[in-house]
Each structure stands twice: as structure tokens, then as C-alpha cells.
């Protein structure tokens, strides 16, 4: 399973760790992903999504129904 938020499209970024002597070692910056169940009032059932903390805040603000059509049609909300 890839580490991508199903709402925002956030994915791992790459960068460097820097030691005290400024030596660089490669690392990944991972998004804050969680599996979360959302209640769909129109369908009277739960749906489980893998979303970032930012994605949960967006769903709380705009509602899950806005994203259901985009998720079902394969459109990722955060992609440009």
C-alpha cells in the first residue's frame, strides 16, 4: 500500500538528515497518515479511508459527501 492520502494526495518527500558536522544522509519525510472510518449519512454505512491529519480537517470542514464522488470516480482531490 502506498503512503498517499486519499483526500489531499500528500505523499512522501525526500531530503537529507544533517549531522552536527553537516554530513548529509538521505531520508524520507512521511505524511501523517491514519486509517479512519467516516459515517456516510446518505448510504447509512461507514467508509474507511487512509487520510492525513490535514485530510481529516478538510473532511470535517467540507463534509465527506463532497469527496465521495471524486474518490469513486478515481479523481484525487489534491492532485494538480
Short mmCIF file of N, CA and C in Angstrom, two decimals:
data_model
loop_
_atom_site.label_atom_id
_atom_site.label_comp_id
_atom_site.label_asym_id
_atom_site.label_seq_id
_atom_site.Cartn_x
_atom_site.Cartn_y
_atom_site.Cartn_z
N UNK A 1 0.85 -1.18 0.00
CA UNK A 1 0.00 0.00 0.00
C UNK A 1 0.89 1.24 0.00
N UNK A 2 0.65 2.13 -0.92
CA UNK A 2 1.46 3.34 -0.98
C UNK A 2 1.03 4.32 0.10
N UNK A 3 1.96 5.13 0.53
CA UNK A 3 1.71 6.09 1.60
C UNK A 3 1.22 7.40 0.99
N UNK A 4 -0.03 7.39 0.51
CA UNK A 4 -0.62 8.56 -0.12
C UNK A 4 -1.99 8.81 0.50
N UNK A 5 -2.25 10.07 0.84
CA UNK A 5 -3.55 10.44 1.39
C UNK A 5 -4.59 10.39 0.28
N UNK A 6 -5.74 9.76 0.54
CA UNK A 6 -6.77 9.63 -0.48
C UNK A 6 -7.56 10.91 -0.68
N UNK A 7 -7.41 11.89 0.19
CA UNK A 7 -8.12 13.15 0.07
C UNK A 7 -7.23 14.25 -0.50
N UNK A 8 -6.07 14.46 0.11
CA UNK A 8 -5.21 15.57 -0.28
C UNK A 8 -4.15 15.19 -1.29
N UNK A 9 -3.84 13.90 -1.42
CA UNK A 9 -2.79 13.47 -2.33
C UNK A 9 -1.39 13.62 -1.77
N UNK A 10 -1.28 13.92 -0.47
CA UNK A 10 0.05 14.04 0.15
C UNK A 10 0.79 12.72 0.03
N UNK A 11 2.09 12.80 -0.23
CA UNK A 11 2.92 11.61 -0.41
C UNK A 11 4.28 11.86 0.21
N UNK A 12 5.13 10.82 0.33
CA UNK A 12 6.44 11.02 0.94
C UNK A 12 7.31 11.98 0.13
N UNK A 13 8.07 12.79 0.84
CA UNK A 13 9.05 13.68 0.23
C UNK A 13 10.44 13.19 0.61
N UNK A 14 11.44 13.58 -0.14
CA UNK A 14 12.80 13.12 0.10
C UNK A 14 13.68 14.30 0.47
N UNK A 15 14.63 14.04 1.36
CA UNK A 15 15.54 15.09 1.79
C UNK A 15 16.74 14.47 2.48
N UNK A 16 17.39 15.26 3.31
CA UNK A 16 18.59 14.83 4.00
C UNK A 16 18.47 15.02 5.49
N UNK A 17 19.04 14.07 6.26
CA UNK A 17 19.35 14.32 7.66
C UNK A 17 20.68 15.04 7.68
N UNK A 18 20.84 15.96 8.59
CA UNK A 18 22.11 16.67 8.71
C UNK A 18 22.67 16.43 10.11
N UNK A 19 23.88 15.88 10.17
CA UNK A 19 24.53 15.67 11.46
C UNK A 19 25.12 16.99 11.95
N UNK A 20 25.70 16.94 13.14
CA UNK A 20 26.32 18.15 13.71
C UNK A 20 27.46 18.64 12.82
N UNK A 21 28.13 17.70 12.14
CA UNK A 21 29.22 18.06 11.22
C UNK A 21 28.71 18.35 9.82
N UNK A 22 27.37 18.45 9.66
CA UNK A 22 26.71 18.77 8.39
C UNK A 22 26.89 17.68 7.34
N UNK A 23 27.10 16.42 7.78
CA UNK A 23 27.11 15.31 6.84
C UNK A 23 25.66 15.00 6.45
N UNK A 24 25.45 14.74 5.18
CA UNK A 24 24.10 14.50 4.67
C UNK A 24 23.86 13.01 4.47
N UNK A 25 22.74 12.51 4.99
CA UNK A 25 22.30 11.15 4.71
C UNK A 25 20.85 11.24 4.25
N UNK A 26 20.52 10.46 3.25
CA UNK A 26 19.18 10.51 2.67
C UNK A 26 18.12 10.03 3.66
N UNK A 27 16.94 10.62 3.58
CA UNK A 27 15.81 10.21 4.41
C UNK A 27 14.51 10.53 3.69
N UNK A 28 13.41 9.97 4.21
CA UNK A 28 12.07 10.25 3.67
C UNK A 28 11.26 10.99 4.72
N UNK A 29 10.53 12.00 4.28
CA UNK A 29 9.58 12.70 5.13
C UNK A 29 8.20 12.11 4.81
N UNK A 30 7.63 11.37 5.76
CA UNK A 30 6.37 10.67 5.52
C UNK A 30 5.18 11.51 5.97
N UNK A 31 4.07 11.44 5.25
CA UNK A 31 2.86 12.15 5.68
C UNK A 31 2.26 11.48 6.91
N UNK A 32 1.49 12.23 7.67
CA UNK A 32 0.87 11.76 8.90
C UNK A 32 -0.44 11.04 8.54
N UNK A 33 -0.33 9.78 8.09
CA UNK A 33 -1.49 9.03 7.60
C UNK A 33 -2.11 8.15 8.66
N UNK A 34 -3.44 8.04 8.61
CA UNK A 34 -4.20 7.20 9.51
C UNK A 34 -5.35 6.57 8.74
N UNK A 35 -5.71 5.34 9.13
CA UNK A 35 -6.94 4.75 8.63
C UNK A 35 -8.06 5.30 9.49
N UNK A 36 -9.10 5.83 8.88
CA UNK A 36 -10.19 6.45 9.62
C UNK A 36 -11.52 6.05 9.00
N UNK A 37 -12.48 5.69 9.86
CA UNK A 37 -13.83 5.36 9.38
C UNK A 37 -14.69 6.61 9.42
N UNK A 38 -15.37 6.87 8.32
CA UNK A 38 -16.28 8.01 8.22
C UNK A 38 -17.69 7.48 8.01
N UNK A 39 -18.65 8.06 8.71
CA UNK A 39 -20.05 7.68 8.57
C UNK A 39 -20.65 8.42 7.39
N UNK A 40 -21.25 7.67 6.45
CA UNK A 40 -21.91 8.24 5.29
C UNK A 40 -23.41 8.24 5.59
N UNK A 41 -23.96 9.41 5.85
CA UNK A 41 -25.37 9.51 6.25
C UNK A 41 -26.29 9.09 5.12
N UNK A 42 -25.94 9.46 3.88
CA UNK A 42 -26.82 9.15 2.75
C UNK A 42 -26.91 7.64 2.48
N UNK A 43 -25.82 6.91 2.73
CA UNK A 43 -25.80 5.46 2.48
C UNK A 43 -25.99 4.64 3.75
N UNK A 44 -26.02 5.31 4.90
CA UNK A 44 -26.20 4.65 6.20
C UNK A 44 -25.16 3.56 6.44
N UNK A 45 -23.90 3.88 6.15
CA UNK A 45 -22.82 2.93 6.39
C UNK A 45 -21.50 3.68 6.58
N UNK A 46 -20.49 2.94 7.04
CA UNK A 46 -19.16 3.51 7.22
C UNK A 46 -18.32 3.29 5.97
N UNK A 47 -17.36 4.17 5.76
CA UNK A 47 -16.36 4.02 4.72
C UNK A 47 -15.01 4.25 5.38
N UNK A 48 -14.02 3.41 5.05
CA UNK A 48 -12.69 3.52 5.63
C UNK A 48 -11.75 4.13 4.59
N UNK A 49 -11.08 5.20 4.98
CA UNK A 49 -10.13 5.88 4.11
C UNK A 49 -8.78 5.99 4.80
N UNK A 50 -7.73 6.08 4.01
CA UNK A 50 -6.39 6.36 4.55
C UNK A 50 -6.13 7.84 4.29
N UNK A 51 -6.23 8.63 5.35
CA UNK A 51 -6.15 10.08 5.19
C UNK A 51 -5.10 10.66 6.13
N UNK A 52 -4.56 11.81 5.73
CA UNK A 52 -3.64 12.55 6.57
C UNK A 52 -4.44 13.37 7.58
N UNK A 53 -3.74 13.94 8.54
CA UNK A 53 -4.40 14.78 9.54
C UNK A 53 -5.04 15.99 8.85
N UNK A 54 -4.37 16.54 7.85
CA UNK A 54 -4.93 17.66 7.08
C UNK A 54 -6.19 17.22 6.34
N UNK A 55 -6.18 15.99 5.79
CA UNK A 55 -7.35 15.47 5.10
C UNK A 55 -8.55 15.33 6.02
N UNK A 56 -8.31 14.91 7.27
CA UNK A 56 -9.41 14.81 8.24
C UNK A 56 -10.00 16.18 8.55
N UNK A 57 -9.14 17.19 8.65
CA UNK A 57 -9.63 18.54 8.92
C UNK A 57 -10.45 19.07 7.75
N UNK A 58 -10.04 18.75 6.52
CA UNK A 58 -10.78 19.19 5.34
C UNK A 58 -12.16 18.52 5.32
N UNK A 59 -12.20 17.21 5.64
CA UNK A 59 -13.48 16.49 5.66
C UNK A 59 -14.38 17.05 6.75
N UNK A 60 -13.82 17.37 7.92
CA UNK A 60 -14.62 17.96 8.99
C UNK A 60 -15.22 19.29 8.55
N UNK A 61 -14.47 20.05 7.77
CA UNK A 61 -14.92 21.38 7.34
C UNK A 61 -15.94 21.30 6.21
N UNK A 62 -15.65 20.50 5.17
CA UNK A 62 -16.47 20.50 3.96
C UNK A 62 -17.46 19.34 3.88
N UNK A 63 -17.23 18.29 4.67
CA UNK A 63 -18.13 17.14 4.65
C UNK A 63 -17.61 16.04 3.74
N UNK A 64 -17.92 14.80 4.10
CA UNK A 64 -17.42 13.64 3.36
C UNK A 64 -18.14 13.47 2.03
N UNK A 65 -19.39 13.93 1.93
CA UNK A 65 -20.16 13.73 0.70
C UNK A 65 -19.53 14.42 -0.50
N UNK A 66 -18.84 15.54 -0.27
CA UNK A 66 -18.17 16.26 -1.35
C UNK A 66 -17.09 15.40 -2.00
N UNK A 67 -16.43 14.56 -1.20
CA UNK A 67 -15.30 13.78 -1.70
C UNK A 67 -15.68 12.40 -2.19
N UNK A 68 -16.89 11.94 -1.86
CA UNK A 68 -17.29 10.58 -2.27
C UNK A 68 -17.29 10.41 -3.78
N UNK A 69 -17.85 11.36 -4.50
CA UNK A 69 -17.90 11.25 -5.96
C UNK A 69 -16.50 11.27 -6.56
N UNK A 70 -15.62 12.11 -6.00
CA UNK A 70 -14.26 12.19 -6.53
C UNK A 70 -13.47 10.92 -6.24
N UNK A 71 -13.69 10.33 -5.06
CA UNK A 71 -13.00 9.09 -4.71
C UNK A 71 -13.50 7.94 -5.58
N UNK A 72 -14.82 7.85 -5.77
CA UNK A 72 -15.41 6.77 -6.56
C UNK A 72 -15.03 6.87 -8.03
N UNK A 73 -14.85 8.09 -8.55
CA UNK A 73 -14.50 8.25 -9.96
C UNK A 73 -13.00 8.19 -10.18
N UNK A 74 -12.21 8.08 -9.10
CA UNK A 74 -10.76 7.97 -9.25
C UNK A 74 -10.05 9.30 -9.30
N UNK A 75 -10.74 10.40 -9.10
CA UNK A 75 -10.12 11.71 -9.10
C UNK A 75 -9.56 11.98 -7.72
N UNK A 76 -8.27 12.35 -7.64
CA UNK A 76 -7.65 12.66 -6.36
C UNK A 76 -7.78 14.15 -6.11
N UNK A 77 -8.32 14.54 -4.96
CA UNK A 77 -8.62 15.94 -4.65
C UNK A 77 -7.38 16.82 -4.69
N UNK A 78 -6.25 16.33 -4.19
CA UNK A 78 -5.07 17.17 -4.05
C UNK A 78 -4.19 17.24 -5.28
N UNK A 79 -4.40 16.38 -6.26
CA UNK A 79 -3.54 16.37 -7.44
C UNK A 79 -3.85 17.53 -8.36
N UNK A 80 -2.81 18.06 -9.00
CA UNK A 80 -2.98 19.17 -9.93
C UNK A 80 -2.81 18.71 -11.36
#
